[in-house]
Coordinates of C-alpha atoms in Angstrom, one line a residue:
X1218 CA -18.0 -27.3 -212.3
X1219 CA -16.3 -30.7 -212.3
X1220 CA -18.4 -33.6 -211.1
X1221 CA -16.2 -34.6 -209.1
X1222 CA -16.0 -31.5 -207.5
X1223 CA -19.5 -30.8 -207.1
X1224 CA -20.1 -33.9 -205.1
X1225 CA -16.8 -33.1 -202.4
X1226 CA -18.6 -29.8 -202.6
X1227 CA -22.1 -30.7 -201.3
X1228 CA -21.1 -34.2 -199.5
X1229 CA -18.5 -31.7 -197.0
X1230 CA -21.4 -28.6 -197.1
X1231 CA -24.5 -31.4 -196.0
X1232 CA -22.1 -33.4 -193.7
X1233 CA -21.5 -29.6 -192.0
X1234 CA -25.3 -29.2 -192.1
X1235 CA -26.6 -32.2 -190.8
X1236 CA -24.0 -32.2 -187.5
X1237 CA -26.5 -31.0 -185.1
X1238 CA -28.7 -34.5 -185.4
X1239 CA -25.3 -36.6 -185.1
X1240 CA -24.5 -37.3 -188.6
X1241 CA -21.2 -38.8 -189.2
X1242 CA -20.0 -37.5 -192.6
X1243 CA -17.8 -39.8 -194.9
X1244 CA -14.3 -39.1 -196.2
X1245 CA 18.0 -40.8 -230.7
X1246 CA 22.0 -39.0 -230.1
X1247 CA 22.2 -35.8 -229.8
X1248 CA 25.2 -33.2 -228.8
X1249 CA 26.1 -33.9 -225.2
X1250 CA 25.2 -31.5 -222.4
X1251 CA 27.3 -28.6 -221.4
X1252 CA 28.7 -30.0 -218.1
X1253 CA 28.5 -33.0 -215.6
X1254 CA 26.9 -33.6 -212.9
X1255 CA 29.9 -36.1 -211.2
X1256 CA 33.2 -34.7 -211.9
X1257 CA 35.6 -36.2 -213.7
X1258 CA 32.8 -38.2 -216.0
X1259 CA 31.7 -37.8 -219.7
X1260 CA 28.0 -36.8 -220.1
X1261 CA 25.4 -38.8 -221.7
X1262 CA 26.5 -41.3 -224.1
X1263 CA 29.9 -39.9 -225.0
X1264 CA 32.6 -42.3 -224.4
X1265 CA 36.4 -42.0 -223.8
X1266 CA 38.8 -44.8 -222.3
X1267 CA 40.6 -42.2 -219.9
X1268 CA 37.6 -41.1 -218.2
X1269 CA 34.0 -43.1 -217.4
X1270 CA 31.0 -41.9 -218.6
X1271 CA 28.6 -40.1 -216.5
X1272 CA 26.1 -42.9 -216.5
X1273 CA 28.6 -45.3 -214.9
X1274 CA 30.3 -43.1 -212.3
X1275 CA 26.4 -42.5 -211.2
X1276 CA 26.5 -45.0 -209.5
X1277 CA 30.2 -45.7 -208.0
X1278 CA 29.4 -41.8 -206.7
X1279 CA 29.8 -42.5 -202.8
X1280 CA 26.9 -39.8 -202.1
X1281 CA 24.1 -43.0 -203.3
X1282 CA 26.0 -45.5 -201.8
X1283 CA 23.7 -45.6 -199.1
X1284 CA 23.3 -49.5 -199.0
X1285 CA 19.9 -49.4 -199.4
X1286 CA 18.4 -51.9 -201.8
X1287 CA 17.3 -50.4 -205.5
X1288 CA 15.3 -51.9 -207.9
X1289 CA 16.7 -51.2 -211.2
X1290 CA 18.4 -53.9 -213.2
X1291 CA 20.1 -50.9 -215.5
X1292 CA 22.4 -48.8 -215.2
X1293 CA 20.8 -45.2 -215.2
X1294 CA 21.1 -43.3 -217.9
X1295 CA 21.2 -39.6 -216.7
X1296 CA 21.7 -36.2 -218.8
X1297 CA 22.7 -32.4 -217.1
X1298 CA 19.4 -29.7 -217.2
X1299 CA 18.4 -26.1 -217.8
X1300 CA 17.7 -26.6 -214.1
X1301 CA 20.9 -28.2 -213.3
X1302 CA 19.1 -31.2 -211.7
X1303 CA 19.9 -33.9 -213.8
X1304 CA 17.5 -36.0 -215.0
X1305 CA 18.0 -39.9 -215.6
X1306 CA 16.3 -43.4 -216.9
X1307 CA 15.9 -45.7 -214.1
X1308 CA 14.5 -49.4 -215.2
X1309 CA 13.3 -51.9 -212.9
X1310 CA 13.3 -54.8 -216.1
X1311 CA 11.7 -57.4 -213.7
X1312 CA 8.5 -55.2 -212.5
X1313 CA 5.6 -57.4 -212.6
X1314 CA 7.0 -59.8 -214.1
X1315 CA 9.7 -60.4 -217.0
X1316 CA 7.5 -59.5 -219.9
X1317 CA 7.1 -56.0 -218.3
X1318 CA 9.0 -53.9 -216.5
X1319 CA 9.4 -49.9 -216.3
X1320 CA 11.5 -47.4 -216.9
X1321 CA 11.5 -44.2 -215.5
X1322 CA 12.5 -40.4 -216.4
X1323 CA 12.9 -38.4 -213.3
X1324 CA 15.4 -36.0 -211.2
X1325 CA 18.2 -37.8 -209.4
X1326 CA 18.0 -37.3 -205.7
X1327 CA 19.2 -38.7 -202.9
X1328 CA 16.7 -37.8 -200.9
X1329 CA 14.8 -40.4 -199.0
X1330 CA 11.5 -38.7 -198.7
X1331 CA 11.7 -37.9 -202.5
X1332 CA 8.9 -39.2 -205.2
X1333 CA 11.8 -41.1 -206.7
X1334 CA 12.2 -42.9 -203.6
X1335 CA 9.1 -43.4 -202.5
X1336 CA 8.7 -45.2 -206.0
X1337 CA 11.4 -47.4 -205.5
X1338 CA 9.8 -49.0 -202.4
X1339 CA 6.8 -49.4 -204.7
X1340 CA 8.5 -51.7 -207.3
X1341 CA 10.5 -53.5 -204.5
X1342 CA 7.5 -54.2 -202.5
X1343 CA 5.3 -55.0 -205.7
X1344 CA 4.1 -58.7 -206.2
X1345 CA 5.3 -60.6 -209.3
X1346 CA 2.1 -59.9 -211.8
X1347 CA 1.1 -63.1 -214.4
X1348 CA 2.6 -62.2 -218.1
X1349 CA -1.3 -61.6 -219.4
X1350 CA -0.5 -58.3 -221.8
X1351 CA -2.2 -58.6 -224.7
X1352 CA -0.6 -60.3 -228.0
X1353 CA -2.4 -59.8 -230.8
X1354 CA -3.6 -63.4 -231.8
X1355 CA -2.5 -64.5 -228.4
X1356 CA -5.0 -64.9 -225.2
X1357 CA -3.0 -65.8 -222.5
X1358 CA -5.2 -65.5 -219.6
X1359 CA -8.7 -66.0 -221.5
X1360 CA -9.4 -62.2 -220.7
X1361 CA -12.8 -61.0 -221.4
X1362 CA -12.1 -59.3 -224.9
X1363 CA -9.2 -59.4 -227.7
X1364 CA -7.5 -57.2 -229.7
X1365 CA -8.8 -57.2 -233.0
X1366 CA -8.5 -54.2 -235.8
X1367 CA -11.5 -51.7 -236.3
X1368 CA -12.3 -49.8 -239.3
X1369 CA -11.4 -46.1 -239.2
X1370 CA -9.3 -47.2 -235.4
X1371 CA -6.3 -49.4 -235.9
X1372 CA -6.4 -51.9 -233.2
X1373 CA -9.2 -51.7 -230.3
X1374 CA -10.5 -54.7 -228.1
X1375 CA -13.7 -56.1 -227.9
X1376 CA -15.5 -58.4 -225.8
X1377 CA -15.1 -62.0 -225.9
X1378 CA -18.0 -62.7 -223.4
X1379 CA -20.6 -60.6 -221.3
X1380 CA -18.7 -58.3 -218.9
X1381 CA -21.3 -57.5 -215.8
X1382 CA -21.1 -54.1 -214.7
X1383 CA -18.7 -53.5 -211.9
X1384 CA -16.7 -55.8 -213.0
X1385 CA -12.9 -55.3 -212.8
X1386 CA -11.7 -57.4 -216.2
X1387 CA -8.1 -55.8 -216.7
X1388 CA -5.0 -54.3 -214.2
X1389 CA -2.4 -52.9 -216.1
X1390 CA 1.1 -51.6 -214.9
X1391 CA 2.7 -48.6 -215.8
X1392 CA 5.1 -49.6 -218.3
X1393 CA 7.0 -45.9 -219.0
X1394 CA 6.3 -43.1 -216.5
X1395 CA 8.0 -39.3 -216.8
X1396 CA 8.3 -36.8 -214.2
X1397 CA 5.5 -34.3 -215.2
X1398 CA 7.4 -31.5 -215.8
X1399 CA 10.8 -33.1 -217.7
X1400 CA 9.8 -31.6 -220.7
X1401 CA 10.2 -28.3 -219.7
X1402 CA 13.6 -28.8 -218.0
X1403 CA 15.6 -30.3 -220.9
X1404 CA 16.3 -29.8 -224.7
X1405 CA 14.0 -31.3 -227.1
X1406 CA 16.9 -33.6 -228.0
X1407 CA 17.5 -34.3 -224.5
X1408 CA 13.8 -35.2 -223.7
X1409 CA 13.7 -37.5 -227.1
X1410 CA 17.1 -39.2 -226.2
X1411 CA 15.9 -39.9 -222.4
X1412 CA 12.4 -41.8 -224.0
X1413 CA 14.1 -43.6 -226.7
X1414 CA 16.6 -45.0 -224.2
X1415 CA 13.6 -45.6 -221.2
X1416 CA 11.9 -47.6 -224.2
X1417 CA 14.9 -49.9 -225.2
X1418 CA 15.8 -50.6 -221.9
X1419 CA 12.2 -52.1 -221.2
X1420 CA 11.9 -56.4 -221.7
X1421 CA 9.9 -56.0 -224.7
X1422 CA 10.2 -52.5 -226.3
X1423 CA 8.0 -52.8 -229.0
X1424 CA 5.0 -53.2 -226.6
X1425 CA 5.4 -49.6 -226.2
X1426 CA 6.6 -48.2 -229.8
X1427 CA 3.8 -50.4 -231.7
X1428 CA 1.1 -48.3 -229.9
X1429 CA -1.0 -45.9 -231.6
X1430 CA 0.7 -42.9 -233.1
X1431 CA -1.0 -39.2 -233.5
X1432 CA 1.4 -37.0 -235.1
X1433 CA 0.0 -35.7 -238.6
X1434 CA 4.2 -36.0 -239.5
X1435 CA 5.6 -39.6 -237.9
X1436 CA 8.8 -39.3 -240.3
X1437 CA 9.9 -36.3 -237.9
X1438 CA 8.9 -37.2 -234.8
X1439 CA 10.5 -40.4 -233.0
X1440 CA 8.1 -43.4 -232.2
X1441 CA 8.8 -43.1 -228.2
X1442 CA 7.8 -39.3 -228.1
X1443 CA 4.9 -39.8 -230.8
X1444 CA 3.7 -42.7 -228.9
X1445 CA 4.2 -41.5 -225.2
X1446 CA 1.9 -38.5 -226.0
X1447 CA -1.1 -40.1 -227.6
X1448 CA -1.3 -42.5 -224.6
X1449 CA -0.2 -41.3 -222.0
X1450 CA -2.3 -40.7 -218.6
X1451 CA -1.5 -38.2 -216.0
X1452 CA -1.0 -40.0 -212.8
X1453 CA 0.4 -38.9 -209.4
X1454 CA 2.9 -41.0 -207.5
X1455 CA 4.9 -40.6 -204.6
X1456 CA 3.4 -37.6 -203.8
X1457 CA 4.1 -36.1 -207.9
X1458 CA 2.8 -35.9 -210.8
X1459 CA 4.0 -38.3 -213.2
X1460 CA 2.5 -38.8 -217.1
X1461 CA 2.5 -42.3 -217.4
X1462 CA 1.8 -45.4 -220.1
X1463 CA -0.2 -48.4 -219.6
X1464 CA 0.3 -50.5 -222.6
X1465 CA -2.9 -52.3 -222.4
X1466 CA -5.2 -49.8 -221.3
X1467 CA -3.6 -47.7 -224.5
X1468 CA -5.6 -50.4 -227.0
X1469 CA -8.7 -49.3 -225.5
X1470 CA -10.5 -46.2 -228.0
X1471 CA -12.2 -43.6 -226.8
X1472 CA -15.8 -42.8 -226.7
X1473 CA -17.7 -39.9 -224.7
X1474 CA -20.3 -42.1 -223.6
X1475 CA -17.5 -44.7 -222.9
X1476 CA -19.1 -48.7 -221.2
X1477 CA -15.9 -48.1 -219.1
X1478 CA -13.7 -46.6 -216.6
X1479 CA -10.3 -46.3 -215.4
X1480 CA -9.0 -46.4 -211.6
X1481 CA -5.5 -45.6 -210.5
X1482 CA -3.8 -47.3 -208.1
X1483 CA -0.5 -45.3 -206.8
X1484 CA 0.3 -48.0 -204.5
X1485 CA 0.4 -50.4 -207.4
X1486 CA 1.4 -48.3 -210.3
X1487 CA -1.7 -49.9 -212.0
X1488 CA -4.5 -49.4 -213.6
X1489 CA -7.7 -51.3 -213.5
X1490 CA -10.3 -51.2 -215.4
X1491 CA -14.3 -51.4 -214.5
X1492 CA -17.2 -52.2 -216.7
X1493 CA -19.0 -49.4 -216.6
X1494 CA -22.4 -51.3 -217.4
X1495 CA -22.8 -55.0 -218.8
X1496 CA -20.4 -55.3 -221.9
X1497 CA -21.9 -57.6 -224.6
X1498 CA -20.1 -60.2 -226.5
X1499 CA -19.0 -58.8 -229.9
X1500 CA -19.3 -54.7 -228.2
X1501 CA -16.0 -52.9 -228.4
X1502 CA -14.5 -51.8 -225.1
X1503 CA -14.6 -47.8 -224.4
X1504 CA -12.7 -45.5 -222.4
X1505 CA -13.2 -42.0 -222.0
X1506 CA -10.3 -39.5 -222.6
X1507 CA -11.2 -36.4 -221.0
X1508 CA -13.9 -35.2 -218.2
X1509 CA -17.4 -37.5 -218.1
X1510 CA -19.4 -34.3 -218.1
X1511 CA -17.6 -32.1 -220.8
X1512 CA -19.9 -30.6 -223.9
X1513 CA -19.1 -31.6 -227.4
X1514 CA -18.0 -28.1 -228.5
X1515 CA -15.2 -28.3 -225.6
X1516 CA -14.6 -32.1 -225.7
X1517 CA -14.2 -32.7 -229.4
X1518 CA -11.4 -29.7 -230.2
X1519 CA -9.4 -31.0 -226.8
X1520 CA -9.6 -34.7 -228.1
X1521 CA -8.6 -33.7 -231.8
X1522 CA -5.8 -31.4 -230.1
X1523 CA -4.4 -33.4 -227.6
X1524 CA -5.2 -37.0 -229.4
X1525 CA -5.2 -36.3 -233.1
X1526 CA -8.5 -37.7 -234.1
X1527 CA -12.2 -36.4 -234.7
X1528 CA -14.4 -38.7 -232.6
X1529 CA -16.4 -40.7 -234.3
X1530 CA -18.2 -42.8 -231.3
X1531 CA -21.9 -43.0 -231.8
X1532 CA -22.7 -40.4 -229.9
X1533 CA -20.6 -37.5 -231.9
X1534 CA -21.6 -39.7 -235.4
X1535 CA -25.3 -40.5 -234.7
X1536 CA -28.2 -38.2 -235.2
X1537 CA -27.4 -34.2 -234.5
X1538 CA -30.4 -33.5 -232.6
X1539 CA -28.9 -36.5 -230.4
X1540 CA -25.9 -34.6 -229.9
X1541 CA -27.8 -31.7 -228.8
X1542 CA -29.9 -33.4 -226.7
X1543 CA -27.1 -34.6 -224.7
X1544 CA -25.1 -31.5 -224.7
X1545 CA -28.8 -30.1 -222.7
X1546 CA -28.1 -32.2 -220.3
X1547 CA -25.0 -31.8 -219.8
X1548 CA -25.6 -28.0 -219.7
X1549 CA -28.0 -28.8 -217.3
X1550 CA -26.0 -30.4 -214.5
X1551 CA -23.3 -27.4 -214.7
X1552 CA -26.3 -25.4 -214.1
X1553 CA -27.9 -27.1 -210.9
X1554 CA -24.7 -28.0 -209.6
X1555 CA -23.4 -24.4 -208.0
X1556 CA -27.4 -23.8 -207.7
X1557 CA -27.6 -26.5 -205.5
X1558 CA -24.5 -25.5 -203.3
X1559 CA -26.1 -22.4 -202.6
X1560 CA -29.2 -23.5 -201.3
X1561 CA -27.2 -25.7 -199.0
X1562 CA -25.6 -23.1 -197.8
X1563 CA -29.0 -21.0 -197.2
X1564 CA -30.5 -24.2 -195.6
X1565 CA -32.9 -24.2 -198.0
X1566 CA -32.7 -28.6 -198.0
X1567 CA -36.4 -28.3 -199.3
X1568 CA -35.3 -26.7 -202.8
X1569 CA -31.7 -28.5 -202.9
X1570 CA -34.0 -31.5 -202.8
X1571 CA -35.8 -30.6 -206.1
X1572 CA -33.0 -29.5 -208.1
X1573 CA -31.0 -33.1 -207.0
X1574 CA -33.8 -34.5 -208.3
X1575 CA -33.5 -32.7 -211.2
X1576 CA -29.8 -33.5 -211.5
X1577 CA -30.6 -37.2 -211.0
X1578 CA -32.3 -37.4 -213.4
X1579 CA -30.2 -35.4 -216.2
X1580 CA -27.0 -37.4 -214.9
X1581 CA -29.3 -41.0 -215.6
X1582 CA -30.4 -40.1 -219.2
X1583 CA -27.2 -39.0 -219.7
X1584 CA -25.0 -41.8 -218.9
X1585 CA -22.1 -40.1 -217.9
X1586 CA -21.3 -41.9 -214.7
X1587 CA -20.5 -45.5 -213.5
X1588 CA -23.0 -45.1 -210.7
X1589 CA -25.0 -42.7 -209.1
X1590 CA -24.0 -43.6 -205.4
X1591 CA -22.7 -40.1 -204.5
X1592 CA -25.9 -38.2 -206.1
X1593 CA -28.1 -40.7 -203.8
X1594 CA -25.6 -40.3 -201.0
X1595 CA -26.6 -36.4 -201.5
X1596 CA -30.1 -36.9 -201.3
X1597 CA -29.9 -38.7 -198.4
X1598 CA -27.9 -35.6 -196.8
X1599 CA -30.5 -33.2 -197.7
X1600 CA -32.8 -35.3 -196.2
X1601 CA -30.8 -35.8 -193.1
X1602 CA -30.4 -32.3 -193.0
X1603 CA -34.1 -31.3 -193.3
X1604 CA -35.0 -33.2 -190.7
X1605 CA -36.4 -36.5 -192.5
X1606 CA -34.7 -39.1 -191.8
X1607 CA -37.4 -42.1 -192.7
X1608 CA -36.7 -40.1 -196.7
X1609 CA -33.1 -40.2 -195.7
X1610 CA -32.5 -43.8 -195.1
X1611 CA -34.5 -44.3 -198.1
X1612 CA -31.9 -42.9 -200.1
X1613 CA -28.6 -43.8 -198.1
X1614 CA -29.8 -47.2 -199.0
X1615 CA -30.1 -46.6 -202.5
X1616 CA -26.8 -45.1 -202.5
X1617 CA -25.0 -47.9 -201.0
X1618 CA -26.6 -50.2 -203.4
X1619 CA -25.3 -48.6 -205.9
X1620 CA -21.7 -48.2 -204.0
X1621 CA -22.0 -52.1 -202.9
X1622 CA -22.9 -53.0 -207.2
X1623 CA -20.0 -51.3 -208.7
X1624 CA -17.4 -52.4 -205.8
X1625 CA -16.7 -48.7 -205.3
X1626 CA -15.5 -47.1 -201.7
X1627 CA -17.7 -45.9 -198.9
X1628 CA -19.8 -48.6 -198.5
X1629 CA -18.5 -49.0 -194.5
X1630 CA -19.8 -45.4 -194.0
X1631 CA -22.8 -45.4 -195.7
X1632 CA -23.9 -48.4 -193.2
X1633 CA -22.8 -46.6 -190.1
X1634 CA -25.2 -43.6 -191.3
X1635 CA -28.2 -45.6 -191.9
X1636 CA -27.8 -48.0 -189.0
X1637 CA -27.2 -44.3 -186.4
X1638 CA -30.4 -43.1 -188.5
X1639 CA -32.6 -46.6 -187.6
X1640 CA -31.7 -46.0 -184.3
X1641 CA -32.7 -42.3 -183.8
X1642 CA -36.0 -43.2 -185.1
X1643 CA -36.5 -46.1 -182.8
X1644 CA -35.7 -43.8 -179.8
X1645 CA -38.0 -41.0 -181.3

């Protein structure tokens, strides 16, 4: 069971449970398409003097002109599907700034209430961002860290200065984003010749195409695709899911006991990044690519599928019975956790209580988490729930200390539970 999961799991089951004493739970070219999708138009990029192409009469097509301010500085670039939607490039050059921007690949609609749309009101109503992407050799905002190379890596970035934990030291925009499902709508052609022309469109394409490659055969794949799937994140925006590149957060290697951890920001089309404990001076910077919790015999073949690389962190390189040791653990939390959803839902708060204890402490050997806020939040639910509520603040304090530390959400209703939980006692 995912984390994540477990804790919406028990946090909605205790809030259920503990109603009855007032709780208050929390919350490249290629052959043109067949046909157009504007008549009277050439597809793609085929060109003729008699007749525009389908790019240009796009946009003089009196279905979009709405009047309604858009934020792309381009043309779009749009090619006929399978599906018969067509898809299309749409660059906004000038997002966050003129070193930036973002392009794009999605279905074209007209419909207000589309993703597409709802995206556009995000890059119009998007402050103008400082130019601080990283330059190798360059440290234009004095962040926290640099680019430098690392053997057996390429590139990775590591810390300039001490970086105290819950500390956000990086936002990053979404430089290249693609409709989630594009490559299963067009030609491979059509797929490459959409990426190559969101990437030249950008301000400065090479900040994309000098990213990290994976493919074992680079002469036969092009740079945008190659690049676009080793670092790419799947994000959801405008109510779809979107794969999506952040060229900064991309420098950032992976570890499986990473020092720190990526947020999402759909309003923002961003991505910040938060020191998962204090980062030393001279200590490279870690992300994590896949689930916190996973074992090495499931995360190690998914990073070497998906990624291209054998970890080599000091975890997966250090001592084997290290390795073991930790995949116990983690063994042990996907153990307790549907154990503990069952006693909740038996009532038995007195057992639940043990094995959270239990669970703490795999989950703080471990590492695996930026705090432990929502296991403490737990306890105190269990607590609350068995009737003890002086062992119940106790821990809804610790919980929002750990919340309050790491900047994270639901500190506001962590402090309305333990100030309606001071009062009961006082009226007890």
């Amino acid at each position: 069971m995912a984390l994540s999961i477990l804790t919406t799991s028990l946090l909605l089951l205790l809030g259920t449970a503990s109603a009855n004493i007032q709780s208050q739970p929390p919350k490249q070219q290629v052959l043109p398409p067949l046909r157009s999708h504007v008549n009277d138009c050439l597809p793609g990029p085929v060109k003729h003097d008699l007749l525009p192409s389908c790019e240009t009469a796009f946009v003089s097509n009196e279905t979009l002109k709405s009047g309604q301010e858009k934020p792309w500085t381009h043309t779009p670039f749009c090619l006929d599907t399978k599906a018969g939607t067509p898809y299309c490039v749409f660059t906004a050059s000038k997002f966050q700034g003129p070193k930036r921007g973002i392009s794009i690949i999605a279905p074209l609609s007209n419909n207000a209430s589309s993703s597409l749309a709802q995206i556009e009101k995000l890059i119009l109503a998007s402050p103008k961002a400082k130019d601080d992407f990283i330059t190798v050799g360059e440290d234009l905002e004095d962040p926290p860290y640099a680019l430098r190379t690392i053997d057996g890596k390429g590139f990775g970035l590591i810390a300039t200065r001490k970086i105290p934990k819950g500390s956000i030291f990086m936002t990053d925009y979404a430089t290249l984003m693609a409709d989630k499902d594009f490559a299963a709508n067009l030609r491979m052609e059509q797929g490459r010749l959409l990426l190559s022309e969101a990437v030249v469109r950008l301000p400065y394409p090479d900040r994309v195409l000098k990213l990290a490659r994976s493919s074992t055969r680079p002469g036969d794949v092009p740079a945008a695709e190659d690049v676009m799937k080793t670092n790419s994140f799947s994000v959801e925006a405008g109510g779809h899911g979107y794969v999506a590149l952040f060229p900064d957060v991309s420098r950032m290697n992976h570890a499986c006991k990473p020092n720190a951890i990526t947020r999402f920001n759909a309003a923002a089309l961003s991505k910040t990044i938060t020191a998962f404990r204090d980062i030393l001076p001279g200590e490279e910077i870690t992300i994590s690519y896949t689930a916190f919790n996973l074992q090495s015999k499931i995360r190690l073949p998914r990073l070497k599928k998906l990624w291209g690389f054998d970890c080599s962190c000091n975890l997966c390189a250090g001592p084997p019975e290290l390795l073991a040791a930790s995949d116990a653990r983690r063994q042990k939390v996907d153990d307790l956790g549907p154990e503990i959803v069952e006693l909740v839902e038996e009532g038995k708060f007195d057992e639940a209580v043990k094995l959270n204890k239990e669970m703490i402490q795999a989950l703080t050997e471990e590492e695996i988490l930026p705090h432990m806020g929502d296991y403490y939040e737990i306890m105190g639910r269990l607590y609350q729930a068995w009737g003890k509520k002086k062992e119940a603040v106790e821990w809804f304090e610790k919980a929002l200390d750990e919340v309050e530390g790491f900047k994270a959400d639901g500190a506001d209703d962590l402090k309305r539970i333990i100030k309606a939980l001071k009062a009961e006692k006082k009226q007890a």
